[in-house]
mmCIF file of C-alpha atoms in Angstrom:
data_model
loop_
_atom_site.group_PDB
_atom_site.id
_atom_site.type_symbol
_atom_site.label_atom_id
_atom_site.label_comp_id
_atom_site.label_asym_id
_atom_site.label_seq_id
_atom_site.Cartn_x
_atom_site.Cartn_y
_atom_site.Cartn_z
ATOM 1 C CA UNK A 1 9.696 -19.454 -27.545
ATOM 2 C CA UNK A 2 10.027 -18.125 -24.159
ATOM 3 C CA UNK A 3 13.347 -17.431 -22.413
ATOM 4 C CA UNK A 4 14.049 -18.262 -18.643
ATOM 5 C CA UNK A 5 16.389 -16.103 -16.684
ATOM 6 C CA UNK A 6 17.263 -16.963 -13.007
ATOM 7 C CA UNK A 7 18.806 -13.368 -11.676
ATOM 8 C CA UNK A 8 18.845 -13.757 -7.911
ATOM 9 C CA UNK A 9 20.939 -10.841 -7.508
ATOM 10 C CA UNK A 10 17.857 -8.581 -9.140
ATOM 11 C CA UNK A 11 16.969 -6.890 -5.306
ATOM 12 C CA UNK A 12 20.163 -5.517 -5.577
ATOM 13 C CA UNK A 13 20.334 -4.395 -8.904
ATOM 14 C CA UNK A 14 16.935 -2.774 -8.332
ATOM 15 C CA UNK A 15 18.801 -0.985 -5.278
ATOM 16 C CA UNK A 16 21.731 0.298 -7.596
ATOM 17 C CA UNK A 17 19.054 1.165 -10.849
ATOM 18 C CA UNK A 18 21.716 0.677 -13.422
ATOM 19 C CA UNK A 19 22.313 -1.508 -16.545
ATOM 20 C CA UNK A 20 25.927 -1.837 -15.864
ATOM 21 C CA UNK A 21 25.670 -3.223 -12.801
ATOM 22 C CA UNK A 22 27.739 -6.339 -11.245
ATOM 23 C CA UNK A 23 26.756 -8.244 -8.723
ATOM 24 C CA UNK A 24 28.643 -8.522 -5.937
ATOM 25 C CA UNK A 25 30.550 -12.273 -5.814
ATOM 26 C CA UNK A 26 28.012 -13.944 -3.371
ATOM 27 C CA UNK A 27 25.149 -12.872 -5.980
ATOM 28 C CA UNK A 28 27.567 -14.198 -9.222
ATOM 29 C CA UNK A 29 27.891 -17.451 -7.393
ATOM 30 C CA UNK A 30 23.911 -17.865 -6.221
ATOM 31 C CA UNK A 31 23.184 -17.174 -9.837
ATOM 32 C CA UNK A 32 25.704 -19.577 -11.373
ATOM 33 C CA UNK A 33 25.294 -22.600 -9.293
ATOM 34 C CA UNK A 34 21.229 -22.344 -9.169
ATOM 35 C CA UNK A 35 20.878 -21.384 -12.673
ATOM 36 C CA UNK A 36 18.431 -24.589 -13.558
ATOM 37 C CA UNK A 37 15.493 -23.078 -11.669
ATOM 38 C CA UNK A 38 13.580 -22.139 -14.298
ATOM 39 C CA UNK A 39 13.032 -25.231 -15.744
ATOM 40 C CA UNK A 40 11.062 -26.369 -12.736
ATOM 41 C CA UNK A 41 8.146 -24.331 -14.348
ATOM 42 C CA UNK A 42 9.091 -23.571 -18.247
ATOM 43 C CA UNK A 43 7.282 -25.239 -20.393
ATOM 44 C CA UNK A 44 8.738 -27.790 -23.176
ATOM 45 C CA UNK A 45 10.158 -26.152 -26.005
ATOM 46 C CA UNK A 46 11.083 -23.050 -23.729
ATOM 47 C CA UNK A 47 14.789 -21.682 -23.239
ATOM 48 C CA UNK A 48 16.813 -21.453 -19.585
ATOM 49 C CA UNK A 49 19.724 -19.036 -19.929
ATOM 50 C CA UNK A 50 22.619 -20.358 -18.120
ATOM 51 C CA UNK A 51 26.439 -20.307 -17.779
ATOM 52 C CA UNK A 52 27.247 -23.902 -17.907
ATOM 53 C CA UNK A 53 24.658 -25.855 -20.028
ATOM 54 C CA UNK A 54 25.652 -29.849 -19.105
ATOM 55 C CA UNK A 55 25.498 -28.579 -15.570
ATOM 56 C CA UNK A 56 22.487 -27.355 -15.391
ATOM 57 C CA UNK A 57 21.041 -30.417 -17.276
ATOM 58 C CA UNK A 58 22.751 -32.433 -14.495
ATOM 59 C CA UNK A 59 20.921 -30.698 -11.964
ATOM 60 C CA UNK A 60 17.770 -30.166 -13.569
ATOM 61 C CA UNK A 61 17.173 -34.040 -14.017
ATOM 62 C CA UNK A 62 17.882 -34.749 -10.186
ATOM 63 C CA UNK A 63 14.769 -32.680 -9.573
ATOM 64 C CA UNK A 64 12.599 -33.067 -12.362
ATOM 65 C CA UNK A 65 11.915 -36.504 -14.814
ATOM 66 C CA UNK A 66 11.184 -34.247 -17.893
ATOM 67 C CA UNK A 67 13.801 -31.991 -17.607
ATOM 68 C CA UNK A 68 14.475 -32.693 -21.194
ATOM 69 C CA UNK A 69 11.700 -30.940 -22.837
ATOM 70 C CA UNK A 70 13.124 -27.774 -21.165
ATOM 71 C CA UNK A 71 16.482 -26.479 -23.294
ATOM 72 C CA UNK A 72 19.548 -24.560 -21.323
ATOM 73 C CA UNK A 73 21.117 -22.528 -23.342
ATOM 74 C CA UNK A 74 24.458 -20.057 -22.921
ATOM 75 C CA UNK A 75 24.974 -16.470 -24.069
ATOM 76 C CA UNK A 76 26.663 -18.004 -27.227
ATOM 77 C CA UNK A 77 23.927 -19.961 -28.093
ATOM 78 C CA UNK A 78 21.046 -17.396 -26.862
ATOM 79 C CA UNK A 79 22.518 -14.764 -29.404
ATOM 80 C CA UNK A 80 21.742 -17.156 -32.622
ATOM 81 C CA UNK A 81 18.127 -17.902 -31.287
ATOM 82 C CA UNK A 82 17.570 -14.391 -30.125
ATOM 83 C CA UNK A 83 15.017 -13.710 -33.101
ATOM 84 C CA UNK A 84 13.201 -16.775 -31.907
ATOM 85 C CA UNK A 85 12.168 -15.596 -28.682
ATOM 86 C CA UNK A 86 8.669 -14.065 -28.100
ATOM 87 C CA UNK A 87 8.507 -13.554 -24.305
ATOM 88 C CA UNK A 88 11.448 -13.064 -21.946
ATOM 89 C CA UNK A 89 10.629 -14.649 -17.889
ATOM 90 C CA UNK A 90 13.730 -13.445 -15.649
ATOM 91 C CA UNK A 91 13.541 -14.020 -11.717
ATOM 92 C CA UNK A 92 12.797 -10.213 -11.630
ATOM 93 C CA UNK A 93 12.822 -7.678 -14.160
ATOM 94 C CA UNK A 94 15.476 -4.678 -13.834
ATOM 95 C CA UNK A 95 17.761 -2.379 -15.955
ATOM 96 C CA UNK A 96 20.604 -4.709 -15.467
ATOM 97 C CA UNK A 97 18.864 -7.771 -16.993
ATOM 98 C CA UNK A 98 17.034 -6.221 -19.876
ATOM 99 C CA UNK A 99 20.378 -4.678 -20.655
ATOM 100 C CA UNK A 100 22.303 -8.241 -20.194
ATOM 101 C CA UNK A 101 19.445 -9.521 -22.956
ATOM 102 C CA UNK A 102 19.312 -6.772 -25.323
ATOM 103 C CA UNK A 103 23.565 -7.627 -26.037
ATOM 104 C CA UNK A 104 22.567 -10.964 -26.231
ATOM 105 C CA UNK A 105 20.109 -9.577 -29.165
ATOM 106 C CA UNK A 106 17.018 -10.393 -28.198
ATOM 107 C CA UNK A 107 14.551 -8.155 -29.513
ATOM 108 C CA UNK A 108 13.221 -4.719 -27.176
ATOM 109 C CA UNK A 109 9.581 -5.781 -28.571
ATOM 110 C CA UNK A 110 9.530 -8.021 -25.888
ATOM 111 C CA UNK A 111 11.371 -6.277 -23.297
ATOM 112 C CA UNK A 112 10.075 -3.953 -20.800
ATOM 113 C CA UNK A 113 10.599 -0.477 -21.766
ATOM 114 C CA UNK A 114 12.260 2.064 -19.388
ATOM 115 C CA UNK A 115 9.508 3.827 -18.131
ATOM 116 C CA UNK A 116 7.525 0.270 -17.286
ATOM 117 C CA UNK A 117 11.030 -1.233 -16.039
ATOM 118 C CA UNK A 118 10.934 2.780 -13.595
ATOM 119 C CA UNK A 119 7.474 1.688 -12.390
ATOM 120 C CA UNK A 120 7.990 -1.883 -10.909
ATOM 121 C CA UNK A 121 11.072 -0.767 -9.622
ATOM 122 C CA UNK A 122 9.084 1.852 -7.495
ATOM 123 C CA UNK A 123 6.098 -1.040 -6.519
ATOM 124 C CA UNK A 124 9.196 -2.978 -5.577
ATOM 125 C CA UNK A 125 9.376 -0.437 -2.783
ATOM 126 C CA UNK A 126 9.007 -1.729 0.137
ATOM 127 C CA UNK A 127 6.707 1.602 0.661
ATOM 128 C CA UNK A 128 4.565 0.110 -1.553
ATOM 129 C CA UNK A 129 4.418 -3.053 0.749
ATOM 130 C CA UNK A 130 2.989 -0.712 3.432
ATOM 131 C CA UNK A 131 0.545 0.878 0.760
ATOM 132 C CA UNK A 132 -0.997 -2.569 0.692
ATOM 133 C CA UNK A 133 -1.163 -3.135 4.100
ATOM 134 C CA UNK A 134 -2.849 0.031 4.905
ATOM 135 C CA UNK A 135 -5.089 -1.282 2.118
ATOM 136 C CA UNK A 136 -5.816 -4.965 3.753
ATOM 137 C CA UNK A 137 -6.513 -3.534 7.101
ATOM 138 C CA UNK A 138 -8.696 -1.256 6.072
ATOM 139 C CA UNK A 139 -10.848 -3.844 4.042
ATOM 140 C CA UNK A 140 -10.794 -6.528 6.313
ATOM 141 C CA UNK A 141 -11.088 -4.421 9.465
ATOM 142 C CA UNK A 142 -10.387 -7.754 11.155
ATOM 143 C CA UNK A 143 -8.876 -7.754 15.080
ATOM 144 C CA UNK A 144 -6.765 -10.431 14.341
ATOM 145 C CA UNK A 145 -5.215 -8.693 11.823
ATOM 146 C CA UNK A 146 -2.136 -6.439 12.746
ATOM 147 C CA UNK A 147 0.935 -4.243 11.105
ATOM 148 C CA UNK A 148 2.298 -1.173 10.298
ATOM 149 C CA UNK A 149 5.068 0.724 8.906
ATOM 150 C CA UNK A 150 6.624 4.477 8.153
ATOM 151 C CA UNK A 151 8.703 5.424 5.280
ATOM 152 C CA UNK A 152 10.901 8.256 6.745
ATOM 153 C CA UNK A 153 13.960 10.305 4.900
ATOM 154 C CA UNK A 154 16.085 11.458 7.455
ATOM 155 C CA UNK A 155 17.862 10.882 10.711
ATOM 156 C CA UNK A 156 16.428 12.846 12.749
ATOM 157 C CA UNK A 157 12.641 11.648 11.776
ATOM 158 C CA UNK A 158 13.569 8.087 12.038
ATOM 159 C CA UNK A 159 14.707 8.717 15.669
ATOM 160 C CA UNK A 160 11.910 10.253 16.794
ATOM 161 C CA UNK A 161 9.759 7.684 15.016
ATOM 162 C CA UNK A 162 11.742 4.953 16.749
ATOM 163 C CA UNK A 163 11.203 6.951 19.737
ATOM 164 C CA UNK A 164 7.116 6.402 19.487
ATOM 165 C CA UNK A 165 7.761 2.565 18.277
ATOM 166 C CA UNK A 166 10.057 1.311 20.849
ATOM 167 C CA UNK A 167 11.613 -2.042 20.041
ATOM 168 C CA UNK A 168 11.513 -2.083 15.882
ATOM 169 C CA UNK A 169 13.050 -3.242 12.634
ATOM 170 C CA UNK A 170 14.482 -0.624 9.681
ATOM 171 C CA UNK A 171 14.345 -1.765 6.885
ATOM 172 C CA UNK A 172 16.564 -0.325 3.337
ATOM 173 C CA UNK A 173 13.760 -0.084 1.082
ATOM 174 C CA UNK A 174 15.117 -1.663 -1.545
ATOM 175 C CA UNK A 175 17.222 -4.943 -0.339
ATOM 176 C CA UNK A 176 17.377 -8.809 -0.131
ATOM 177 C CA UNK A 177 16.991 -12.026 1.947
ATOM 178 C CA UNK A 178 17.391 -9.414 5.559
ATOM 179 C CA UNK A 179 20.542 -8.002 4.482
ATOM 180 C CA UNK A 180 18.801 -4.472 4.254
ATOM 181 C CA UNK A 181 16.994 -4.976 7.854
ATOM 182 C CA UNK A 182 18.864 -3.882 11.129
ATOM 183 C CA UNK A 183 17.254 -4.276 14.419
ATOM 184 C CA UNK A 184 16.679 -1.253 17.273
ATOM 185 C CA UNK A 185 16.304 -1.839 20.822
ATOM 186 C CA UNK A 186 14.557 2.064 20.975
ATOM 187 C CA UNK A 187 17.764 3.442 20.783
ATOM 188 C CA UNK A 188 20.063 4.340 17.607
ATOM 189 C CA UNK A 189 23.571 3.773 18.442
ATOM 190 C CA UNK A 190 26.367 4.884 16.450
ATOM 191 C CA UNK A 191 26.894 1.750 13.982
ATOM 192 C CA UNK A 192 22.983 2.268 13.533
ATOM 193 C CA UNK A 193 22.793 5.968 12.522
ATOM 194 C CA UNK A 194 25.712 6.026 10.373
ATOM 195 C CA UNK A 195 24.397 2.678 8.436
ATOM 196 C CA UNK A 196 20.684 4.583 8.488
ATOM 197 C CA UNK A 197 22.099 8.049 7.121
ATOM 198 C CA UNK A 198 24.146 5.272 4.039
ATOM 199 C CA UNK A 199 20.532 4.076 3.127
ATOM 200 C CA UNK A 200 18.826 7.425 3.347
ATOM 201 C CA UNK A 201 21.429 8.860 1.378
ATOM 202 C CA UNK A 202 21.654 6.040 -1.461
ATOM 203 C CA UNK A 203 18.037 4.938 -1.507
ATOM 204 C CA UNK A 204 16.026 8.162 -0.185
ATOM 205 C CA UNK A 205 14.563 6.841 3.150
ATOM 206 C CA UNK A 206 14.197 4.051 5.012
ATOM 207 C CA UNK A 207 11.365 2.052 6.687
ATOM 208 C CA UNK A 208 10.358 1.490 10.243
ATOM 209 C CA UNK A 209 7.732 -0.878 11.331
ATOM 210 C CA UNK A 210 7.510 -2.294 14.919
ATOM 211 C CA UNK A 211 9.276 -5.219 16.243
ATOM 212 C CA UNK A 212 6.694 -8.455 16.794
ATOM 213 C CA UNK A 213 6.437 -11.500 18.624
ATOM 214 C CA UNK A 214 7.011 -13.807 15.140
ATOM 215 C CA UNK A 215 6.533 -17.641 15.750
ATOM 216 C CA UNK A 216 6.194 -19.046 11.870
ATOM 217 C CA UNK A 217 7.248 -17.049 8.605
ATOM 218 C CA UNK A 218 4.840 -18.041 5.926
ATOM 219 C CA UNK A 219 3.938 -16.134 2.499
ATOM 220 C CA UNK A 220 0.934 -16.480 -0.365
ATOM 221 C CA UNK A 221 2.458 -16.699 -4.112
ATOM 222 C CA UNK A 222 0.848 -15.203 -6.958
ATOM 223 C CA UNK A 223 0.748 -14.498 -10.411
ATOM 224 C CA UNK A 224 -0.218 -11.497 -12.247
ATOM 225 C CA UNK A 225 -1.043 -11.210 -16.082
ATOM 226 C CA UNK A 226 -3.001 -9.567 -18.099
ATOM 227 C CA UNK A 227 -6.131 -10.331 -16.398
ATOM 228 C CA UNK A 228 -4.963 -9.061 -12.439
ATOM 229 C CA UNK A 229 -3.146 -11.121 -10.039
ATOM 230 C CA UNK A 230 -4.404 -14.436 -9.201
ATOM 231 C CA UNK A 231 -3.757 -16.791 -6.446
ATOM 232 C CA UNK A 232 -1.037 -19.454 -6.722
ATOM 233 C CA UNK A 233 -0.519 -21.251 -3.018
ATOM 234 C CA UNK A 234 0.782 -20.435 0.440
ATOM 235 C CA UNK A 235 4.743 -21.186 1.027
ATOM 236 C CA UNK A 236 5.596 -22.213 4.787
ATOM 237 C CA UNK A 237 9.187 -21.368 4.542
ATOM 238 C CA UNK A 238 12.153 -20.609 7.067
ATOM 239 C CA UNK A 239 14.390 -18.086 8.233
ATOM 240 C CA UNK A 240 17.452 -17.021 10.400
ATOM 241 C CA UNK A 241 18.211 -13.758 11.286
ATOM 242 C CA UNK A 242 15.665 -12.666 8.460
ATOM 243 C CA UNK A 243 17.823 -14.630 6.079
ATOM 244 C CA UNK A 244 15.949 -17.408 3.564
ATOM 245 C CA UNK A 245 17.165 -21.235 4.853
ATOM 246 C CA UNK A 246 14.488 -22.739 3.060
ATOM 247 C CA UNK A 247 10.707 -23.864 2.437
ATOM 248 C CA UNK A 248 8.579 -27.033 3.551
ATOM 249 C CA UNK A 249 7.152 -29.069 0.341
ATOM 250 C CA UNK A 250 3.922 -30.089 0.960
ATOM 251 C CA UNK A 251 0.202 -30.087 -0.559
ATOM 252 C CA UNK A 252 -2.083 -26.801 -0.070
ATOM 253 C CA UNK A 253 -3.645 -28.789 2.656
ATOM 254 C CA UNK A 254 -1.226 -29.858 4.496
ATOM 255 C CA UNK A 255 0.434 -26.463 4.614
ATOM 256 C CA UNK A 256 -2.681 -24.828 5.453
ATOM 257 C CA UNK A 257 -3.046 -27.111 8.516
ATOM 258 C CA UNK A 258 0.033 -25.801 10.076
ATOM 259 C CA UNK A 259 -1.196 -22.222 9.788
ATOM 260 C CA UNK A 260 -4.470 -22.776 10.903
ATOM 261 C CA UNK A 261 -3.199 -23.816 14.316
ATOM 262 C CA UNK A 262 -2.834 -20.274 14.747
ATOM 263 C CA UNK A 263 -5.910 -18.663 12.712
ATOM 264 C CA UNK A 264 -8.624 -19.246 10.659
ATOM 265 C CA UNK A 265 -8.733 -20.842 7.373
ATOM 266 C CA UNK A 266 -11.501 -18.185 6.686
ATOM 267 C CA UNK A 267 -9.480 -15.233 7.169
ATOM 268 C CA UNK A 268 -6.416 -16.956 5.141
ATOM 269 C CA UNK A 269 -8.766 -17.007 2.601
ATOM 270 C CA UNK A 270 -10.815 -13.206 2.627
ATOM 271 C CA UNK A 271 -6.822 -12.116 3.069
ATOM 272 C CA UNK A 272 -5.781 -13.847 -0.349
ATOM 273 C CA UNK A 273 -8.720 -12.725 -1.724
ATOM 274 C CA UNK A 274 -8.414 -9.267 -0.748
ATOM 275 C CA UNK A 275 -4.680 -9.018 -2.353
ATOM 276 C CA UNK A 276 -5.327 -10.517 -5.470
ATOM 277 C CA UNK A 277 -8.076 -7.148 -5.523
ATOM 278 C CA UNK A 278 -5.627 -4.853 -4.367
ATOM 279 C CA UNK A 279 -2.827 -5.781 -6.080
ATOM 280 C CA UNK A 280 -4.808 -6.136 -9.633
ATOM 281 C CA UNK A 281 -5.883 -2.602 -9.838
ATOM 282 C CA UNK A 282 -1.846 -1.468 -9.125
ATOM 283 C CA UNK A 283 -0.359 -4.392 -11.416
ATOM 284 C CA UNK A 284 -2.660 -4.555 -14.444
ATOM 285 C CA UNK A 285 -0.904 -3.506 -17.015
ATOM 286 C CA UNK A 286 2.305 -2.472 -15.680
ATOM 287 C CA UNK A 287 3.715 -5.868 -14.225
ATOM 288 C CA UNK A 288 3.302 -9.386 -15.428
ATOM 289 C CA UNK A 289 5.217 -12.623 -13.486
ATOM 290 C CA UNK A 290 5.093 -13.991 -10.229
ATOM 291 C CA UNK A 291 5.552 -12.138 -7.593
ATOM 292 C CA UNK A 292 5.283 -13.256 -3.137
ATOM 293 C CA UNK A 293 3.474 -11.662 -0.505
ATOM 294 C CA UNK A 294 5.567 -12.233 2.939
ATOM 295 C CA UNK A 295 3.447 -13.107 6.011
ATOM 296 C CA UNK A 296 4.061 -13.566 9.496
ATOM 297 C CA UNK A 297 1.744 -14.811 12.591
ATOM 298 C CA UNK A 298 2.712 -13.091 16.061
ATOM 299 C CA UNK A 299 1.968 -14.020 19.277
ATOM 300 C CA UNK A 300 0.298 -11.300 21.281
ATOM 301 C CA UNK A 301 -0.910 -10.620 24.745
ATOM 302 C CA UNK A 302 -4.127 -11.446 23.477
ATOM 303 C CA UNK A 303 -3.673 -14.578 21.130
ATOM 304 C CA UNK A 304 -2.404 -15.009 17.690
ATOM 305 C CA UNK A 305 -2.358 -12.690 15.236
ATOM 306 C CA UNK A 306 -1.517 -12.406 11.410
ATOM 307 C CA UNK A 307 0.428 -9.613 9.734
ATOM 308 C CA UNK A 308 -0.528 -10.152 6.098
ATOM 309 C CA UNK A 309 1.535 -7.793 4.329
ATOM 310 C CA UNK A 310 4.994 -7.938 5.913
ATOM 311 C CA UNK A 311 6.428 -7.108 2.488
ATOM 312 C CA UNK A 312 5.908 -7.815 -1.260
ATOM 313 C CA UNK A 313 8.136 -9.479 -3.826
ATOM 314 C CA UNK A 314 7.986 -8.336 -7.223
ATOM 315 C CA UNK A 315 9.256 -11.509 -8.330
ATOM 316 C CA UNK A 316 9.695 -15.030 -8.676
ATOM 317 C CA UNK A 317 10.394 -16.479 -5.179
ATOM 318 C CA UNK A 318 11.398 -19.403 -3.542
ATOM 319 C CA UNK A 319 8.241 -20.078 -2.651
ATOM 320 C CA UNK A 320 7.054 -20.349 -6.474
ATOM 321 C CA UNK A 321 10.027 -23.268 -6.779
ATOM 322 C CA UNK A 322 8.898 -25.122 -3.750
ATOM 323 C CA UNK A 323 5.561 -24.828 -5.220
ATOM 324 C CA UNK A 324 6.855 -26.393 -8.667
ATOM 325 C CA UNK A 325 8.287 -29.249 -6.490
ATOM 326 C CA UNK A 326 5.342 -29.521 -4.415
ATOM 327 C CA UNK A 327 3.367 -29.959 -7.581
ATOM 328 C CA UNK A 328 5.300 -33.968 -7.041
ATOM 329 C CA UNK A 329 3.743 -35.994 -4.277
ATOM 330 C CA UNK A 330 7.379 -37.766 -3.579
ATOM 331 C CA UNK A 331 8.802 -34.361 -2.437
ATOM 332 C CA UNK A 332 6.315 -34.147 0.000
ATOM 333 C CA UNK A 333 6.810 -34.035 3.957
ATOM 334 C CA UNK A 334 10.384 -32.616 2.833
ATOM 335 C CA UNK A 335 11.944 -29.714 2.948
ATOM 336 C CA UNK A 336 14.090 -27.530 0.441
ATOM 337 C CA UNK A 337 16.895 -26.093 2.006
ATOM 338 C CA UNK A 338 19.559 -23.683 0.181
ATOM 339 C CA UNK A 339 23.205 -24.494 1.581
ATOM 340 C CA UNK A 340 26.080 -22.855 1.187
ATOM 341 C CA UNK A 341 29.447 -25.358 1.424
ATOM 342 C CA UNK A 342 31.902 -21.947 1.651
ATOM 343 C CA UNK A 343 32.623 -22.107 -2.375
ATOM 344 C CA UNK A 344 29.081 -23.165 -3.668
ATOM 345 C CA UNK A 345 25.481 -22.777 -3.092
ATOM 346 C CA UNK A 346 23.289 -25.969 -3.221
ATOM 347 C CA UNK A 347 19.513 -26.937 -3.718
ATOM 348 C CA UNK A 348 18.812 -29.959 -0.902
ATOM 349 C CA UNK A 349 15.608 -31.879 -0.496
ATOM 350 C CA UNK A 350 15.942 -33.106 3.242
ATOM 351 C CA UNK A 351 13.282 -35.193 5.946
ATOM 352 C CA UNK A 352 11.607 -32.340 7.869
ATOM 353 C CA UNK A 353 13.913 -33.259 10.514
ATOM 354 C CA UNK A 354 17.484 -32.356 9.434
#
């Protein structure tokens, strides 16, 4: 069988890059109150790992009519079927995770070993992400097309880069939902530099890229497997100071009429095409799972324009599980928001205008 893990807290852990590490409380909580994810896309007979199994059944039906064929199971129950499972799906794979499964017993045959678990942490990169961009430009040599971004490793190179940029974002190369992106007006000030020289120092550098003109946050999800990475939808979502609110539910269609009210359906499509190319020959055979390619259109001097690799996800998103819900016509013209109440974080499907 295969076993589900939802591990929100895995951009961190990739950040830290060691198996004894806790997340910190907001991460514990994210984890524990959305742990029914997964069984928006296992398949019946499959496993969900999760702390509290009548919960997660409780939630799990609210969203889904079959959630039944799916079965939640806790640590105490995953470490008598441990020999059962064949395949192992987490939210992301890291050291902390495999090491959280392997106590639970389930077998290292089908666990990532350390040097494969060393290589998607370093294609989680976000120097990677510009790899890939460099790479789409190139191919598409499209003037609609626009982006860049420079992976520097100390101080005194990221001022002078910011000095050439002018208004930009830094970005911690390894982070989550814009808690690892800071905004510069030119100018480092104190607060700035000292939280720069922290990420240099713990991660090894730090990213700049220029600050743009953004008017919708979009994304294409994929899959890769053993075949290459394939095409799985575009996800419209939504944002607030960089930070994930939530995602529109609709068909393909209708979400690709929204973003071609900006640009072409033709270069939506040579752009998907031209990732699932790009990122085959670096994935094949290192990384299989879902992983999210974050987009952005800008408004220039000249028109709109589309930044197609504003960075890469080397995991299940939340674009995949608006995508599961999409896959139901009644969730359409809604949105899925993520809440937080101040003790609890909650899954909503709302009317567009709430």
């Amino acid at each position: 069988m295969t076993l589900h893990v939802f591990n929100p807290e895995h951009d961190i852990a990739l950040a830290y890059d060691n198996k004894y590490f806790t997340a910190p409380h907001a991460g514990r909580q994210l984890r524990h109150d959305l742990e029914y994810l997964p069984a928006l896309w296992a398949r019946e007979g499959d496993c969900v790992l999760v702390e509290n199994m009548a919960s997660a059944s409780h939630h799990a039906r609210r969203l889904m009519r079959y959630s039944e064929q799916v079965r939640f199971v806790d640590r105490k129950e995953m470490e008598r079927l441990a020999g059962q499972v064949d395949k192992v799906q987490p939210w992301g794979w890291d050291s902390a995770v495999k090491f959280q499964l392997e106590q639970m017993g389930v077998s290292a045959a089908v666990l990532p070993d350390d040097v494969q678990l060393s290589e998607i942490r370093k294609l989680s990169n976000r120097q990677f992400s510009s790899v890939v961009l460099k790479g789409v430009l190139e191919r598409l040599a499209n003037p609609v097309l626009l982006g860049e971004a420079s992976y520097v490793d100390n101080i005194v190179e990221l001022e002078r880069v910011l000095n050439d940029t002018g208004k930009a974002v830094i970005k911690a190369p390894w982070s989550s939902s814009g808690r690892g992106v800071r905004y510069v007006d030119t100018v480092l000030d104190a607060a700035l530099a000292n939280w720069g020289k922290n990420v240099v120092k713990s991660q090894g550098g730090i990213m700049v890229e220029p600050y743009y003109n953004k008017v919708k946050d979009f994304g294409m999800e994929f899959f890769s497997d053993a075949d290459g990475v394939h095409y799985a939808g575009l996800s419209v979502f939504h944002t607030v100071n960089g930070a994930y609110v939530g995602n529109s539910l609709a068909g393909e269609s209708e979400k690709r009429s929204v973003l071609t009210a900006y640009v072409s359906g033709d270069l939506l499509d040579k752009v998907a095409d031209v990732l699932e190319q790009l990122l085959s020959s670096k994935l094949r055979g290192v990384y299989h799972g879902a992983l999210g390619v974050d987009m952005m259109i800008v408004a220039s001097d000249v028109g709109f324009m589309l930044h197609p690799v504003v960075e890469i996800n080397l995991r299940y998103t939340m674009g995949h599980v608006a995508l599961a819900l999409s896959a139901r016509n009644e969730f359409h013209e809604r949105m899925m928001r993520i809440d937080y109440d101040g003790s609890h974080y909650h899954l909503h499907i709302v009317h567009k205008d709430r």
